[in-house]
């Protein structure tokens, strides 16, 4: 299975927006996908996930109502639209393919993309 590749991170002011992208060619559409984040000195935490079909999503309470996960099957890409960003959203954001228990989709992490939100 290929490693997911993230992009779209950057530096924004509080209240701003960013859209992160993640693609794992050949697997993005077949697998459930998830976003996690890890701030400096803190544990990695779940942000959001989307099912293989894109019909089911879930969010951490801290981002609910501000972040939206979606899957563009034609582009073989998962997006994380982040609005109303806060300084506490500053972290490395990592994309992961979710295991399906059948061996088709394994748990594979991307390298991450940095998001920095200044006050």
PDB file of N, CA, C and O in Angstrom, residues 6-32:
ATOM      1  N   UNK A   6       0.257  14.348   2.134  1.00  0.00           N
ATOM      2  CA  UNK A   6      -0.529  15.508   2.535  1.00  0.00           C
ATOM      3  C   UNK A   6       0.043  16.785   1.928  1.00  0.00           C
ATOM      4  O   UNK A   6       1.250  16.873   1.669  1.00  0.00           O
ATOM      5  N   UNK A   7      -0.814  17.765   1.769  1.00  0.00           N
ATOM      6  CA  UNK A   7      -0.389  19.091   1.323  1.00  0.00           C
ATOM      7  C   UNK A   7      -1.414  20.121   1.781  1.00  0.00           C
ATOM      8  O   UNK A   7      -2.490  19.761   2.253  1.00  0.00           O
ATOM      9  N   UNK A   8      -1.039  21.385   1.658  1.00  0.00           N
ATOM     10  CA  UNK A   8      -1.982  22.455   1.951  1.00  0.00           C
ATOM     11  C   UNK A   8      -1.761  23.174   3.265  1.00  0.00           C
ATOM     12  O   UNK A   8      -2.456  24.139   3.575  1.00  0.00           O
ATOM     13  N   UNK A   9      -0.804  22.711   4.054  1.00  0.00           N
ATOM     14  CA  UNK A   9      -0.545  23.386   5.314  1.00  0.00           C
ATOM     15  C   UNK A   9       0.069  24.762   5.091  1.00  0.00           C
ATOM     16  O   UNK A   9       0.433  25.134   3.975  1.00  0.00           O
ATOM     17  N   UNK A  10       0.174  25.524   6.158  1.00  0.00           N
ATOM     18  CA  UNK A  10       0.753  26.849   6.057  1.00  0.00           C
ATOM     19  C   UNK A  10       0.531  27.642   7.319  1.00  0.00           C
ATOM     20  O   UNK A  10       0.139  27.086   8.349  1.00  0.00           O
ATOM     21  N   UNK A  11       0.783  28.940   7.233  1.00  0.00           N
ATOM     22  CA  UNK A  11       0.618  29.835   8.370  1.00  0.00           C
ATOM     23  C   UNK A  11      -0.530  30.795   8.100  1.00  0.00           C
ATOM     24  O   UNK A  11      -0.573  31.425   7.034  1.00  0.00           O
ATOM     25  N   UNK A  12      -1.437  30.900   9.044  1.00  0.00           N
ATOM     26  CA  UNK A  12      -2.582  31.804   8.922  1.00  0.00           C
ATOM     27  C   UNK A  12      -2.829  32.498  10.250  1.00  0.00           C
ATOM     28  O   UNK A  12      -2.359  32.031  11.296  1.00  0.00           O
ATOM     29  N   UNK A  13      -3.565  33.572  10.196  1.00  0.00           N
ATOM     30  CA  UNK A  13      -3.975  34.248  11.427  1.00  0.00           C
ATOM     31  C   UNK A  13      -5.239  33.607  11.976  1.00  0.00           C
ATOM     32  O   UNK A  13      -6.003  32.966  11.234  1.00  0.00           O
ATOM     33  N   UNK A  14      -5.452  33.771  13.244  1.00  0.00           N
ATOM     34  CA  UNK A  14      -6.662  33.255  13.877  1.00  0.00           C
ATOM     35  C   UNK A  14      -7.896  33.762  13.134  1.00  0.00           C
ATOM     36  O   UNK A  14      -7.956  34.931  12.738  1.00  0.00           O
ATOM     37  N   UNK A  15      -8.841  32.865  12.942  1.00  0.00           N
ATOM     38  CA  UNK A  15     -10.043  33.195  12.194  1.00  0.00           C
ATOM     39  C   UNK A  15      -9.949  32.855  10.719  1.00  0.00           C
ATOM     40  O   UNK A  15     -10.960  32.879  10.005  1.00  0.00           O
ATOM     41  N   UNK A  16      -8.755  32.538  10.273  1.00  0.00           N
ATOM     42  CA  UNK A  16      -8.546  32.221   8.863  1.00  0.00           C
ATOM     43  C   UNK A  16      -8.915  30.794   8.528  1.00  0.00           C
ATOM     44  O   UNK A  16      -9.401  30.038   9.373  1.00  0.00           O
ATOM     45  N   UNK A  17      -8.654  30.428   7.267  1.00  0.00           N
ATOM     46  CA  UNK A  17      -9.022  29.112   6.756  1.00  0.00           C
ATOM     47  C   UNK A  17      -7.864  28.487   5.987  1.00  0.00           C
ATOM     48  O   UNK A  17      -7.018  29.193   5.420  1.00  0.00           O
ATOM     49  N   UNK A  18      -7.865  27.183   5.974  1.00  0.00           N
ATOM     50  CA  UNK A  18      -6.930  26.403   5.162  1.00  0.00           C
ATOM     51  C   UNK A  18      -7.659  25.154   4.686  1.00  0.00           C
ATOM     52  O   UNK A  18      -8.577  24.668   5.367  1.00  0.00           O
ATOM     53  N   UNK A  19      -7.214  24.633   3.556  1.00  0.00           N
ATOM     54  CA  UNK A  19      -7.728  23.356   3.080  1.00  0.00           C
ATOM     55  C   UNK A  19      -6.561  22.406   2.884  1.00  0.00           C
ATOM     56  O   UNK A  19      -5.663  22.656   2.090  1.00  0.00           O
ATOM     57  N   UNK A  20      -6.597  21.320   3.635  1.00  0.00           N
ATOM     58  CA  UNK A  20      -5.574  20.290   3.525  1.00  0.00           C
ATOM     59  C   UNK A  20      -6.047  19.225   2.537  1.00  0.00           C
ATOM     60  O   UNK A  20      -7.239  18.922   2.454  1.00  0.00           O
ATOM     61  N   UNK A  21      -5.086  18.641   1.829  1.00  0.00           N
ATOM     62  CA  UNK A  21      -5.370  17.570   0.883  1.00  0.00           C
ATOM     63  C   UNK A  21      -4.550  16.341   1.241  1.00  0.00           C
ATOM     64  O   UNK A  21      -3.441  16.456   1.775  1.00  0.00           O
ATOM     65  N   UNK A  22      -5.104  15.187   0.937  1.00  0.00           N
ATOM     66  CA  UNK A  22      -4.401  13.931   1.183  1.00  0.00           C
ATOM     67  C   UNK A  22      -4.748  12.966   0.065  1.00  0.00           C
ATOM     68  O   UNK A  22      -5.919  12.765  -0.261  1.00  0.00           O
ATOM     69  N   UNK A  23      -3.734  12.358  -0.513  1.00  0.00           N
ATOM     70  CA  UNK A  23      -3.974  11.360  -1.537  1.00  0.00           C
ATOM     71  C   UNK A  23      -3.063  10.164  -1.338  1.00  0.00           C
ATOM     72  O   UNK A  23      -1.895  10.312  -1.007  1.00  0.00           O
ATOM     73  N   UNK A  24      -3.641   8.992  -1.505  1.00  0.00           N
ATOM     74  CA  UNK A  24      -2.910   7.731  -1.496  1.00  0.00           C
ATOM     75  C   UNK A  24      -3.372   7.008  -2.755  1.00  0.00           C
ATOM     76  O   UNK A  24      -4.352   6.257  -2.727  1.00  0.00           O
ATOM     77  N   UNK A  25      -2.715   7.287  -3.875  1.00  0.00           N
ATOM     78  CA  UNK A  25      -3.191   6.806  -5.173  1.00  0.00           C
ATOM     79  C   UNK A  25      -3.543   5.326  -5.182  1.00  0.00           C
ATOM     80  O   UNK A  25      -2.735   4.480  -4.781  1.00  0.00           O
ATOM     81  N   UNK A  26      -4.753   5.050  -5.627  1.00  0.00           N
ATOM     82  CA  UNK A  26      -5.218   3.669  -5.675  1.00  0.00           C
ATOM     83  C   UNK A  26      -5.881   3.206  -4.394  1.00  0.00           C
ATOM     84  O   UNK A  26      -6.515   2.148  -4.382  1.00  0.00           O
ATOM     85  N   UNK A  27      -5.749   3.976  -3.327  1.00  0.00           N
ATOM     86  CA  UNK A  27      -6.298   3.546  -2.032  1.00  0.00           C
ATOM     87  C   UNK A  27      -7.244   4.571  -1.413  1.00  0.00           C
ATOM     88  O   UNK A  27      -8.059   4.224  -0.575  1.00  0.00           O
ATOM     89  N   UNK A  28      -7.128   5.822  -1.824  1.00  0.00           N
ATOM     90  CA  UNK A  28      -7.963   6.867  -1.220  1.00  0.00           C
ATOM     91  C   UNK A  28      -9.443   6.542  -1.362  1.00  0.00           C
ATOM     92  O   UNK A  28     -10.221   6.738  -0.428  1.00  0.00           O
ATOM     93  N   UNK A  29      -9.822   6.059  -2.536  1.00  0.00           N
ATOM     94  CA  UNK A  29     -11.230   5.757  -2.777  1.00  0.00           C
ATOM     95  C   UNK A  29     -11.652   4.423  -2.178  1.00  0.00           C
ATOM     96  O   UNK A  29     -12.833   4.226  -1.871  1.00  0.00           O
ATOM     97  N   UNK A  30     -10.726   3.514  -2.010  1.00  0.00           N
ATOM     98  CA  UNK A  30     -11.062   2.179  -1.497  1.00  0.00           C
ATOM     99  C   UNK A  30     -11.119   2.123   0.011  1.00  0.00           C
ATOM    100  O   UNK A  30     -11.768   1.239   0.582  1.00  0.00           O
ATOM    101  N   UNK A  31     -10.409   3.050   0.665  1.00  0.00           N
ATOM    102  CA  UNK A  31     -10.216   2.960   2.104  1.00  0.00           C
ATOM    103  C   UNK A  31     -10.890   4.086   2.863  1.00  0.00           C
ATOM    104  O   UNK A  31     -11.080   5.184   2.318  1.00  0.00           O
ATOM    105  N   UNK A  32     -11.217   3.813   4.106  1.00  0.00           N
ATOM    106  CA  UNK A  32     -11.553   4.908   4.997  1.00  0.00           C
ATOM    107  C   UNK A  32     -10.282   5.711   5.231  1.00  0.00           C
ATOM    108  O   UNK A  32      -9.171   5.181   5.174  1.00  0.00           O
TER     109      UNK A  32
END
